[in-house]
Amino acid sequence: MSYRWNWGIIFEQPYLSWLLQGLGVTVALSCLAWAIALPLGTLVGSLRTGPYRAIRLLCAWYVQAFRNVPLIVQMFLWFFVFPEVVPKAVGFFLKRQLPIPEFTMGCLCLALYTSARIAEIIRSGLEAAGNGPRNAALASGMTYYQAYRYVLLPMSFRLTMPPLTSEFLAIFKNSSVALTIGVLELTAQSHQVESFTFQGFEAFTAATVLYALISWACLGIAGAVNRQLSNAGGLGTEVAIK
Amino acid sequence: MIKIDGVCKWYGSHQVLTECSASIARGEVVVVCGPSGSGKSTLIKCINGLESFQRGDIVVDQESIKSPKTKIYKLRSRVGMVFQSFELYPHLTCIENITLAPQKVLKRSRDESIDRAKTLLKQVGLSAHGAKYPSQLSGGQQQRVAIARSLAMDPLVMLFDEPTSALDPEMINEVLDVMVDLARSGMTMVVVTHEMGFAQRVGTRVLFMDAGVIVEDRACSEFFDRPESDRARAFLSSIVRR
């Protein structure tokens, strides 16, 4: 029994369009989830270092819950369990009326999971920025909001560009877990190509190449943002030296 | 201008400030000195509410720090503070460092703030460095920018927390000169420092602290000529020996 290689298959229709559609869903799912996760994670990470003890604890729990439960379990919880435990009307809406329910719930799940991870990164950046700039900002009469908005978060983002970049790459790869609740993203489409053609190696190689291309594009974007931020010594070099 | 009234502070069961009382009039330059760990920094951080205290009260410009009616942010915007390790915002240029709080806290226009920043930079001898980032400046230059940043808020009083302790010896004088000019211009100042030369040149009063207690509160000349307590005599002789 021998495997019959046929690289041409991935350029044939309808398989090529399946793969490209999958790519589109992966990119859309990841980017939407990121657009929710970044502000949410920044908020939670900031509150974790803020002045109110009760809110600090609450945010710590949030991070623990979403970071410590495996993503695939969270997918199942959001998609299958969550609609059953909320009030009937809400459950009915989620099961019957929500447009593209798999995509919506998958995106929500991915966003919350990633936001907990971003919260930890932002918190570590805020802690690395230290108490000095916080005291200086507060001493000048800024409110906590102003101190975070104009001083502490800009410092934190500069200090945490490398881990934030990794997280941005990770969200594309994590998005493949959404196939378990039926989102037809890139990995699911490759699987479908395999089922129809029995050319699994070619289909998944194509998926691998597409994921790699996404990663390179992300690294390019992150590099550009980093250059923008690290204008002439502005990357908090003395903070790094401390 | 400032009235410190029976302030006590504990960290857990360890008492760091014991019944500290003093009052500071407009135009005075009060030097706070004493061995390390005696509570000097903690005391002046209580004046603008960066440190809390459990008992007693501090009144700044007729507003009590402890009173629930006092808006602590408003009060801080009128009390300038200079830190031991400068605490300039590393991601902003010198001009941006100086203009941030006036714009965001005092709601001054950008142009007005920049004009004022340029005047202040000239006053501290750094006209040419406005567009540089803190990491491109020496320690002495950074500290002078930090002084200009505090002055930009037109404070009623300036607090200095060991402003020259983190500097190389040859940079101490450029900072002290700026502070002497400031004292001679009539600014009310509270200065935690070990620079006894500065105290003798412009200081009006000395608060000598030991183990959280204000041991002596006397005119500068009296303190240096005839210290009353053994502790102060020992402290002064150890400083002179250096």
Tab-separated table of C-alpha atoms in Angstrom:
chain	number	residue	atom	x	y	z
A	1	MET	CA	0.000	0.000	0.000
A	2	SER	CA	1.537	3.274	-0.992
A	3	TYR	CA	0.501	6.890	-0.642
A	4	ARG	CA	-0.202	8.654	-3.928
A	5	TRP	CA	1.170	12.177	-3.660
A	6	ASN	CA	-0.859	14.807	-5.483
A	7	TRP	CA	0.175	18.363	-4.628
A	8	GLY	CA	-2.070	19.671	-7.367
A	9	ILE	CA	-5.135	18.850	-5.301
A	10	ILE	CA	-4.803	21.888	-3.088
A	11	PHE	CA	-5.032	24.163	-6.117
A	12	GLU	CA	-8.110	22.419	-7.504
A	13	GLN	CA	-11.653	23.631	-6.949
A	14	PRO	CA	-13.521	23.447	-4.687
A	15	TYR	CA	-10.645	22.521	-2.350
A	16	LEU	CA	-8.711	25.742	-2.910
A	17	SER	CA	-11.759	27.859	-2.038
A	18	TRP	CA	-12.389	25.732	1.052
A	19	LEU	CA	-8.870	26.382	2.277
A	20	LEU	CA	-9.107	30.093	1.487
A	21	GLN	CA	-12.480	30.337	3.212
A	22	GLY	CA	-10.954	28.595	6.211
A	23	LEU	CA	-8.095	31.085	6.156
A	24	GLY	CA	-10.604	33.933	6.092
A	25	VAL	CA	-12.523	32.520	9.063
A	26	THR	CA	-9.274	31.979	11.017
A	27	VAL	CA	-8.158	35.545	10.414
A	28	ALA	CA	-11.595	37.020	11.164
A	29	LEU	CA	-12.059	34.926	14.310
A	30	SER	CA	-8.605	35.747	15.647
A	31	CYS	CA	-8.673	39.447	14.832
A	32	LEU	CA	-12.146	39.938	16.311
A	33	ALA	CA	-11.186	38.029	19.443
A	34	TRP	CA	-8.001	40.098	19.708
A	35	ALA	CA	-9.970	43.310	19.329
A	36	ILE	CA	-12.022	42.295	22.375
A	37	ALA	CA	-9.178	40.667	24.330
A	38	LEU	CA	-6.660	43.513	24.179
A	39	PRO	CA	-8.820	46.257	25.755
A	40	LEU	CA	-10.433	43.799	28.178
A	41	GLY	CA	-7.092	42.309	29.220
A	42	THR	CA	-5.599	45.785	29.607
A	43	LEU	CA	-8.501	46.787	31.852
A	44	VAL	CA	-8.279	43.659	34.003
A	45	GLY	CA	-4.474	43.850	34.225
A	46	SER	CA	-4.677	47.512	35.256
A	47	LEU	CA	-7.327	46.898	37.894
A	48	ARG	CA	-5.194	44.087	39.313
A	49	THR	CA	-2.584	46.683	40.269
A	50	GLY	CA	-5.100	49.380	41.199
A	51	PRO	CA	-5.992	50.918	44.549
A	52	TYR	CA	-9.069	48.842	45.391
A	53	ARG	CA	-8.453	45.534	47.147
A	54	ALA	CA	-11.838	43.974	46.366
A	55	ILE	CA	-11.461	44.713	42.646
A	56	ARG	CA	-7.881	43.420	42.691
A	57	LEU	CA	-9.142	40.116	44.093
A	58	LEU	CA	-12.017	39.912	41.647
A	59	CYS	CA	-9.651	40.408	38.703
A	60	ALA	CA	-7.245	37.822	40.112
A	61	TRP	CA	-10.099	35.313	40.126
A	62	TYR	CA	-11.021	36.245	36.571
A	63	VAL	CA	-7.464	35.585	35.423
A	64	GLN	CA	-7.208	32.314	37.360
A	65	ALA	CA	-10.496	31.024	35.957
A	66	PHE	CA	-9.812	31.748	32.303
A	67	ARG	CA	-6.117	30.909	32.341
A	68	ASN	CA	-6.288	27.648	34.231
A	69	VAL	CA	-9.118	25.905	32.378
A	70	PRO	CA	-7.986	24.329	29.071
A	71	LEU	CA	-9.204	26.236	26.033
A	72	ILE	CA	-10.980	23.225	24.542
A	73	VAL	CA	-12.955	22.735	27.759
A	74	GLN	CA	-13.905	26.402	27.713
A	75	MET	CA	-15.120	26.039	24.131
A	76	PHE	CA	-17.457	23.214	25.179
A	77	LEU	CA	-18.591	25.106	28.274
A	78	TRP	CA	-19.496	28.236	26.336
A	79	PHE	CA	-21.143	26.451	23.439
A	80	PHE	CA	-22.918	23.516	25.082
A	81	VAL	CA	-23.222	24.235	28.808
A	82	PHE	CA	-23.613	28.005	29.051
A	83	PRO	CA	-26.924	28.171	27.104
A	84	GLU	CA	-28.373	25.566	29.493
A	85	VAL	CA	-27.509	27.307	32.753
A	86	VAL	CA	-28.644	30.838	31.873
A	87	PRO	CA	-32.347	31.829	32.123
A	88	LYS	CA	-34.526	30.036	29.559
A	89	ALA	CA	-35.119	33.053	27.314
A	90	VAL	CA	-31.402	33.779	27.043
A	91	GLY	CA	-30.665	30.110	26.439
A	92	PHE	CA	-33.255	30.002	23.694
A	93	PHE	CA	-31.771	33.082	22.081
A	94	LEU	CA	-28.273	31.572	22.187
A	95	LYS	CA	-29.393	28.242	20.748
A	96	ARG	CA	-31.923	29.351	18.156
A	97	GLN	CA	-31.623	33.020	17.253
A	98	LEU	CA	-27.967	33.932	17.590
A	99	PRO	CA	-26.535	34.508	14.088
A	100	ILE	CA	-23.637	32.146	13.253
A	101	PRO	CA	-23.670	30.739	16.819
A	102	GLU	CA	-20.468	28.660	16.537
A	103	PHE	CA	-18.432	31.595	15.318
A	104	THR	CA	-19.908	34.012	17.868
A	105	MET	CA	-19.437	31.751	20.870
A	106	GLY	CA	-16.008	30.603	19.645
A	107	CYS	CA	-14.919	34.196	19.266
A	108	LEU	CA	-16.204	35.105	22.729
A	109	CYS	CA	-14.449	32.132	24.282
A	110	LEU	CA	-11.161	32.843	22.539
A	111	ALA	CA	-11.417	36.521	23.505
A	112	LEU	CA	-11.989	35.847	27.212
A	113	TYR	CA	-9.240	33.211	27.344
A	114	THR	CA	-6.758	35.523	25.646
A	115	SER	CA	-7.822	38.522	27.734
A	116	ALA	CA	-6.815	36.683	30.914
A	117	ARG	CA	-3.385	35.997	29.431
A	118	ILE	CA	-3.024	39.595	28.243
A	119	ALA	CA	-4.060	40.794	31.723
A	120	GLU	CA	-1.108	38.908	33.212
A	121	ILE	CA	1.284	40.373	30.635
A	122	ILE	CA	0.040	43.925	31.230
A	123	ARG	CA	0.252	43.426	34.988
A	124	SER	CA	3.855	42.264	34.733
A	125	GLY	CA	4.607	45.351	32.618
A	126	LEU	CA	2.969	47.635	35.157
A	127	GLU	CA	4.956	46.002	37.942
A	128	ALA	CA	8.169	46.342	35.944
A	129	ALA	CA	7.425	50.041	35.422
A	130	GLY	CA	7.586	50.263	39.199
A	131	ASN	CA	6.221	52.476	41.908
A	132	GLY	CA	8.365	55.476	41.022
A	133	PRO	CA	6.502	56.726	37.950
A	134	ARG	CA	3.194	55.932	39.661
A	135	ASN	CA	4.141	58.106	42.646
A	136	ALA	CA	5.449	60.847	40.368
A	137	ALA	CA	2.210	60.899	38.381
A	138	LEU	CA	0.010	60.854	41.472
A	139	ALA	CA	2.146	63.500	43.182
A	140	SER	CA	1.518	65.834	40.251
A	141	GLY	CA	-2.205	65.643	40.942
A	142	MET	CA	-3.192	63.053	38.328
A	143	THR	CA	-6.037	60.722	39.165
A	144	TYR	CA	-5.398	56.976	39.011
A	145	TYR	CA	-7.106	56.916	35.620
A	146	GLN	CA	-4.848	59.653	34.276
A	147	ALA	CA	-1.717	58.050	35.741
A	148	TYR	CA	-2.529	54.754	34.015
A	149	ARG	CA	-3.686	56.347	30.776
A	150	TYR	CA	-0.768	58.697	30.216
A	151	VAL	CA	2.146	57.169	32.119
A	152	LEU	CA	1.844	53.605	33.374
A	153	LEU	CA	0.109	51.847	30.469
A	154	PRO	CA	2.293	53.460	27.774
A	155	MET	CA	5.318	52.271	29.762
A	156	SER	CA	3.800	48.827	30.241
A	157	PHE	CA	3.029	48.347	26.536
A	158	ARG	CA	6.581	49.277	25.586
A	159	LEU	CA	8.047	46.892	28.152
A	160	THR	CA	5.788	43.991	27.151
A	161	MET	CA	5.952	44.180	23.357
A	162	PRO	CA	7.746	40.795	23.018
A	163	PRO	CA	5.246	38.754	25.105
A	164	LEU	CA	2.313	40.626	23.564
A	165	THR	CA	3.642	39.666	20.141
A	166	SER	CA	3.788	36.014	21.188
A	167	GLU	CA	0.227	36.240	22.435
A	168	PHE	CA	-0.887	37.753	19.128
A	169	LEU	CA	0.721	34.830	17.286
A	170	ALA	CA	-0.804	32.362	19.735
A	171	ILE	CA	-4.361	33.569	19.187
A	172	PHE	CA	-4.239	32.450	15.512
A	173	LYS	CA	-3.072	28.998	16.524
A	174	ASN	CA	-5.529	28.805	19.425
A	175	SER	CA	-8.361	29.703	17.063
A	176	SER	CA	-8.051	26.193	15.565
A	177	VAL	CA	-9.602	24.811	18.765
A	178	ALA	CA	-12.874	26.410	17.629
A	179	LEU	CA	-13.222	23.576	15.099
A	180	THR	CA	-14.379	21.419	18.010
A	181	ILE	CA	-17.620	23.392	18.224
A	182	GLY	CA	-18.033	23.448	14.455
A	183	VAL	CA	-16.362	26.625	13.282
A	184	LEU	CA	-15.116	25.939	9.763
A	185	GLU	CA	-11.759	27.635	10.092
A	186	LEU	CA	-8.497	26.687	8.408
A	187	THR	CA	-7.786	23.448	10.272
A	188	ALA	CA	-11.396	22.260	9.925
A	189	GLN	CA	-11.351	22.984	6.182
A	190	SER	CA	-8.065	21.084	5.753
A	191	HIS	CA	-9.685	18.184	7.529
A	192	GLN	CA	-12.622	18.418	5.147
A	193	VAL	CA	-10.313	18.410	2.138
A	194	GLU	CA	-8.713	15.259	3.520
A	195	SER	CA	-12.086	13.574	3.989
A	196	PHE	CA	-13.085	14.296	0.392
A	197	THR	CA	-9.774	13.525	-1.342
A	198	PHE	CA	-7.784	11.297	1.049
A	199	GLN	CA	-4.876	13.718	0.411
A	200	GLY	CA	-4.341	14.534	4.085
A	201	PHE	CA	-0.624	15.328	3.897
A	202	GLU	CA	-1.126	17.894	1.152
A	203	ALA	CA	-4.138	19.504	2.837
A	204	PHE	CA	-2.457	19.888	6.228
A	205	THR	CA	0.798	21.027	4.656
A	206	ALA	CA	-1.176	23.773	2.951
A	207	ALA	CA	-2.700	24.703	6.316
A	208	THR	CA	0.749	24.726	7.923
A	209	VAL	CA	2.109	27.031	5.237
A	210	LEU	CA	-0.875	29.378	5.647
A	211	TYR	CA	-0.436	29.499	9.455
A	212	ALA	CA	3.265	30.231	8.935
A	213	LEU	CA	2.417	33.062	6.527
A	214	ILE	CA	0.025	34.557	9.116
A	215	SER	CA	2.753	34.363	11.767
A	216	TRP	CA	5.287	36.090	9.534
A	217	ALA	CA	2.801	38.820	8.741
A	218	CYS	CA	2.134	39.276	12.484
A	219	LEU	CA	5.845	39.497	13.235
A	220	GLY	CA	6.094	42.169	10.551
A	221	ILE	CA	3.270	44.163	12.122
A	222	ALA	CA	4.714	43.765	15.621
A	223	GLY	CA	8.144	44.850	14.403
A	224	ALA	CA	6.666	47.984	12.843
A	225	VAL	CA	4.737	48.847	16.019
A	226	ASN	CA	7.855	48.240	18.101
A	227	ARG	CA	9.947	50.561	15.920
A	228	GLN	CA	7.225	53.172	16.217
A	229	LEU	CA	7.266	52.938	20.016
A	230	SER	CA	10.997	52.759	20.580
A	231	ASN	CA	11.697	56.223	19.204
A	232	ALA	CA	15.082	57.590	20.312
A	233	GLY	CA	15.596	56.055	23.714
A	234	GLY	CA	11.914	56.150	24.487
A	235	LEU	CA	11.649	52.429	25.170
A	236	GLY	CA	12.215	53.048	28.845
A	237	THR	CA	15.854	51.984	28.587
A	238	GLU	CA	16.592	53.169	32.093
A	239	VAL	CA	13.662	51.162	33.340
A	240	ALA	CA	15.171	48.107	31.719
A	241	ILE	CA	18.534	48.850	33.329
A	242	LYS	CA	16.998	49.235	36.795
B	1	MET	CA	1.116	76.774	55.188
B	2	ILE	CA	1.672	73.209	56.443
B	3	LYS	CA	0.741	71.994	59.890
B	4	ILE	CA	1.725	68.471	60.924
B	5	ASP	CA	-0.160	67.520	64.032
B	6	GLY	CA	0.618	64.417	66.083
B	7	VAL	CA	1.115	62.105	63.102
B	8	CYS	CA	1.564	58.410	63.931
B	9	LYS	CA	2.105	55.637	61.414
B	10	TRP	CA	2.533	51.921	61.791
B	11	TYR	CA	3.551	49.199	59.334
B	12	GLY	CA	1.792	46.298	60.988
B	13	SER	CA	3.014	46.434	64.563
B	14	HIS	CA	6.140	48.422	63.720
B	15	GLN	CA	5.712	52.118	64.451
B	16	VAL	CA	7.550	54.277	61.885
B	17	LEU	CA	6.282	57.712	62.922
B	18	THR	CA	5.560	58.696	66.513
B	19	GLU	CA	3.648	61.848	67.405
B	20	CYS	CA	5.308	63.984	64.729
B	21	SER	CA	4.299	67.637	64.940
B	22	ALA	CA	5.685	70.665	63.142
B	23	SER	CA	4.443	73.666	61.265
B	24	ILE	CA	5.942	75.245	58.211
B	25	ALA	CA	5.267	78.847	57.243
B	26	ARG	CA	5.187	80.403	53.786
B	27	GLY	CA	8.676	81.000	52.391
B	28	GLU	CA	10.454	78.735	54.848
B	29	VAL	CA	13.081	76.230	53.753
B	30	VAL	CA	12.877	73.341	56.182
B	31	VAL	CA	15.598	70.701	56.081
B	32	VAL	CA	14.641	67.266	57.377
B	33	CYS	CA	17.655	65.190	58.350
B	34	GLY	CA	18.516	62.190	60.458
B	35	PRO	CA	19.951	58.696	60.155
B	36	SER	CA	18.526	56.341	57.538
B	37	GLY	CA	15.347	54.585	58.557
B	38	SER	CA	14.341	57.455	60.819
B	39	GLY	CA	11.130	58.151	58.903
B	40	LYS	CA	12.139	61.320	57.018
B	41	SER	CA	10.902	60.193	53.610
B	42	THR	CA	7.783	58.649	55.081
B	43	LEU	CA	6.943	61.907	56.832
B	44	ILE	CA	7.199	64.087	53.720
B	45	LYS	CA	5.275	61.532	51.670
B	46	CYS	CA	2.490	61.906	54.230
B	47	ILE	CA	2.314	65.614	53.425
B	48	ASN	CA	0.933	64.973	49.922
B	49	GLY	CA	-0.870	61.780	50.821
B	50	LEU	CA	1.419	59.355	48.957
B	51	GLU	CA	1.724	57.565	52.310
B	52	SER	CA	-1.232	57.160	54.611
B	53	PHE	CA	-1.013	57.461	58.385
B	54	GLN	CA	-3.255	56.124	61.113
B	55	ARG	CA	-3.317	58.910	63.684
B	56	GLY	CA	-2.973	62.678	63.707
B	57	ASP	CA	-3.571	65.110	60.870
B	58	ILE	CA	-1.734	67.208	58.328
B	59	VAL	CA	-3.185	70.479	57.094
B	60	VAL	CA	-1.883	71.935	53.836
B	61	ASP	CA	-3.053	75.425	52.946
B	62	GLN	CA	-5.992	75.120	55.340
B	63	GLU	CA	-7.095	71.773	53.912
B	64	SER	CA	-6.875	68.702	56.089
B	65	ILE	CA	-5.479	65.584	54.387
B	66	LYS	CA	-7.715	63.400	56.516
B	67	SER	CA	-10.945	65.313	55.928
B	68	PRO	CA	-13.334	63.472	53.608
B	69	LYS	CA	-14.175	66.815	51.971
B	70	THR	CA	-10.617	67.272	50.741
B	71	LYS	CA	-9.982	66.293	47.153
B	72	ILE	CA	-6.577	64.682	47.496
B	73	TYR	CA	-5.829	65.051	43.763
B	74	LYS	CA	-6.509	68.798	43.908
B	75	LEU	CA	-4.293	69.119	46.944
B	76	ARG	CA	-1.448	67.155	45.338
B	77	SER	CA	-1.556	69.347	42.242
B	78	ARG	CA	-0.532	72.258	44.456
B	79	VAL	CA	2.294	70.392	46.212
B	80	GLY	CA	5.341	69.687	44.054
B	81	MET	CA	7.486	66.656	44.752
B	82	VAL	CA	10.986	65.725	43.621
B	83	PHE	CA	12.167	62.151	44.119
B	84	GLN	CA	15.487	60.551	44.886
B	85	SER	CA	15.591	58.639	41.603
B	86	PHE	CA	14.018	61.421	39.465
B	87	GLU	CA	11.099	59.314	38.183
B	88	LEU	CA	10.849	61.075	34.843
B	89	TYR	CA	8.480	59.350	32.423
B	90	PRO	CA	10.903	57.425	30.180
B	91	HIS	CA	8.624	57.307	27.134
B	92	LEU	CA	8.210	61.085	26.953
B	93	THR	CA	10.654	63.839	25.996
B	94	CYS	CA	11.662	66.426	28.596
B	95	ILE	CA	9.162	68.950	27.263
B	96	GLU	CA	6.423	66.296	27.271
B	97	ASN	CA	7.378	65.312	30.826
B	98	ILE	CA	6.981	68.904	31.945
B	99	THR	CA	3.775	69.657	30.032
B	100	LEU	CA	1.829	66.455	30.765
B	101	ALA	CA	0.381	67.331	34.180
B	102	PRO	CA	-0.315	71.020	33.416
B	103	GLN	CA	-2.354	69.929	30.385
B	104	LYS	CA	-4.164	66.983	31.939
B	105	VAL	CA	-4.576	68.192	35.526
B	106	LEU	CA	-4.727	71.978	35.233
B	107	LYS	CA	-6.331	71.833	31.747
B	108	ARG	CA	-3.924	74.409	30.382
B	109	SER	CA	-3.574	74.707	26.635
B	110	ARG	CA	-0.743	72.902	24.885
B	111	ASP	CA	0.888	76.121	23.687
B	112	GLU	CA	0.742	77.756	27.092
B	113	SER	CA	2.221	74.651	28.744
B	114	ILE	CA	5.032	74.444	26.205
B	115	ASP	CA	5.904	78.127	26.643
B	116	ARG	CA	6.045	77.665	30.393
B	117	ALA	CA	8.113	74.469	30.027
B	118	LYS	CA	10.659	76.297	27.885
B	119	THR	CA	10.965	79.093	30.465
B	120	LEU	CA	11.462	76.520	33.225
B	121	LEU	CA	14.035	74.535	31.240
B	122	LYS	CA	15.947	77.772	30.769
B	123	GLN	CA	15.712	78.447	34.499
B	124	VAL	CA	17.319	75.073	35.282
B	125	GLY	CA	19.907	75.531	32.527
B	126	LEU	CA	18.658	72.901	30.097
B	127	SER	CA	17.192	74.949	27.224
B	128	ALA	CA	18.938	72.830	24.628
B	129	HIS	CA	17.603	69.509	25.903
B	130	GLY	CA	13.830	69.875	25.641
B	131	ALA	CA	13.416	67.382	22.806
B	132	LYS	CA	15.590	64.693	24.395
B	133	TYR	CA	14.374	61.645	26.257
B	134	PRO	CA	15.339	61.175	29.913
B	135	SER	CA	17.648	58.257	29.077
B	136	GLN	CA	19.762	60.626	26.977
B	137	LEU	CA	20.483	62.901	29.948
B	138	SER	CA	22.850	62.587	32.913
B	139	GLY	CA	21.454	62.059	36.398
B	140	GLY	CA	21.956	65.688	37.363
B	141	GLN	CA	20.202	66.860	34.214
B	142	GLN	CA	17.324	64.453	34.806
B	143	GLN	CA	16.860	65.720	38.325
B	144	ARG	CA	16.790	69.322	37.075
B	145	VAL	CA	14.111	68.347	34.549
B	146	ALA	CA	12.192	66.726	37.404
B	147	ILE	CA	12.388	69.980	39.368
B	148	ALA	CA	11.150	71.900	36.328
B	149	ARG	CA	8.321	69.381	35.955
B	150	SER	CA	7.160	70.043	39.514
B	151	LEU	CA	7.489	73.817	39.112
B	152	ALA	CA	5.306	73.718	35.997
B	153	MET	CA	2.326	73.094	38.278
B	154	ASP	CA	2.998	76.412	40.082
B	155	PRO	CA	3.056	74.663	43.459
B	156	LEU	CA	2.554	76.381	46.804
B	157	VAL	CA	5.236	74.232	48.335
B	158	MET	CA	7.927	71.883	47.022
B	159	LEU	CA	8.854	68.629	48.716
B	160	PHE	CA	12.291	67.152	47.995
B	161	ASP	CA	12.951	63.533	48.955
B	162	GLU	CA	16.744	63.135	49.012
B	163	PRO	CA	17.105	64.830	45.630
B	164	THR	CA	20.888	64.391	45.386
B	165	SER	CA	21.398	60.974	46.995
B	166	ALA	CA	21.325	59.073	43.711
B	167	LEU	CA	23.733	61.426	41.941
B	168	ASP	CA	27.441	61.226	41.205
B	169	PRO	CA	29.372	63.735	43.337
B	170	GLU	CA	30.149	66.077	40.453
B	171	MET	CA	26.469	66.412	39.578
B	172	ILE	CA	25.238	67.225	43.066
B	173	ASN	CA	26.113	70.890	42.854
B	174	GLU	CA	24.241	71.589	39.617
B	175	VAL	CA	21.086	70.335	41.314
B	176	LEU	CA	21.781	72.126	44.605
B	177	ASP	CA	22.371	75.392	42.719
B	178	VAL	CA	18.919	75.149	41.183
B	179	MET	CA	17.445	74.463	44.615
B	180	VAL	CA	19.302	77.392	46.180
B	181	ASP	CA	17.977	79.716	43.458
B	182	LEU	CA	14.508	78.387	44.127
B	183	ALA	CA	14.840	78.935	47.885
B	184	ARG	CA	16.073	82.489	47.324
B	185	SER	CA	13.094	83.201	45.069
B	186	GLY	CA	10.869	82.644	48.104
B	187	MET	CA	9.552	79.131	47.418
B	188	THR	CA	8.399	77.215	50.464
B	189	MET	CA	10.458	74.027	50.568
B	190	VAL	CA	10.670	70.892	52.669
B	191	VAL	CA	13.908	69.087	51.871
B	192	VAL	CA	15.014	65.681	53.082
B	193	THR	CA	18.760	65.748	52.526
B	194	HIS	CA	22.152	64.972	53.946
B	195	GLU	CA	23.671	68.010	52.233
B	196	MET	CA	24.469	70.059	55.306
B	197	GLY	CA	26.135	72.719	53.154
B	198	PHE	CA	22.806	73.350	51.452
B	199	ALA	CA	21.070	73.487	54.840
B	200	GLN	CA	23.526	76.072	56.103
B	201	ARG	CA	23.273	78.238	52.981
B	202	VAL	CA	19.505	78.542	52.603
B	203	GLY	CA	17.827	76.475	55.302
B	204	THR	CA	15.681	78.364	57.781
B	205	ARG	CA	14.901	75.421	60.009
B	206	VAL	CA	16.000	71.874	60.679
B	207	LEU	CA	13.822	68.977	61.710
B	208	PHE	CA	16.118	66.301	63.075
B	209	MET	CA	14.465	62.891	63.163
B	210	ASP	CA	15.483	59.655	64.801
B	211	ALA	CA	13.495	56.416	65.001
B	212	GLY	CA	10.291	58.070	63.814
B	213	VAL	CA	10.415	60.933	66.280
B	214	ILE	CA	11.144	64.594	65.541
B	215	VAL	CA	13.950	65.008	68.068
B	216	GLU	CA	14.850	68.619	67.301
B	217	ASP	CA	12.973	71.399	65.511
B	218	ARG	CA	15.172	74.464	65.492
B	219	ALA	CA	16.578	77.303	63.452
B	220	CYS	CA	19.406	76.108	61.201
B	221	SER	CA	22.190	78.162	62.748
B	222	GLU	CA	21.260	77.033	66.272
B	223	PHE	CA	21.086	73.409	65.231
B	224	PHE	CA	24.533	73.346	63.673
B	225	ASP	CA	26.207	75.418	66.408
B	226	ARG	CA	24.683	73.808	69.481
B	227	PRO	CA	22.660	70.657	68.844
B	228	GLU	CA	20.707	69.817	71.979
B	229	SER	CA	20.367	66.042	71.840
B	230	ASP	CA	23.187	63.520	71.999
B	231	ARG	CA	21.698	61.782	68.994
B	232	ALA	CA	21.948	64.946	66.866
B	233	ARG	CA	25.490	65.607	68.064
B	234	ALA	CA	26.529	62.079	67.094
B	235	PHE	CA	24.800	62.423	63.706
B	236	LEU	CA	26.449	65.774	62.942
B	237	SER	CA	29.905	64.601	63.932
B	238	SER	CA	29.566	61.494	61.774
B	239	ILE	CA	28.611	63.690	58.814
B	240	VAL	CA	31.457	66.141	59.392
B	241	ARG	CA	33.934	63.293	59.651
B	242	ARG	CA	32.948	62.221	56.165
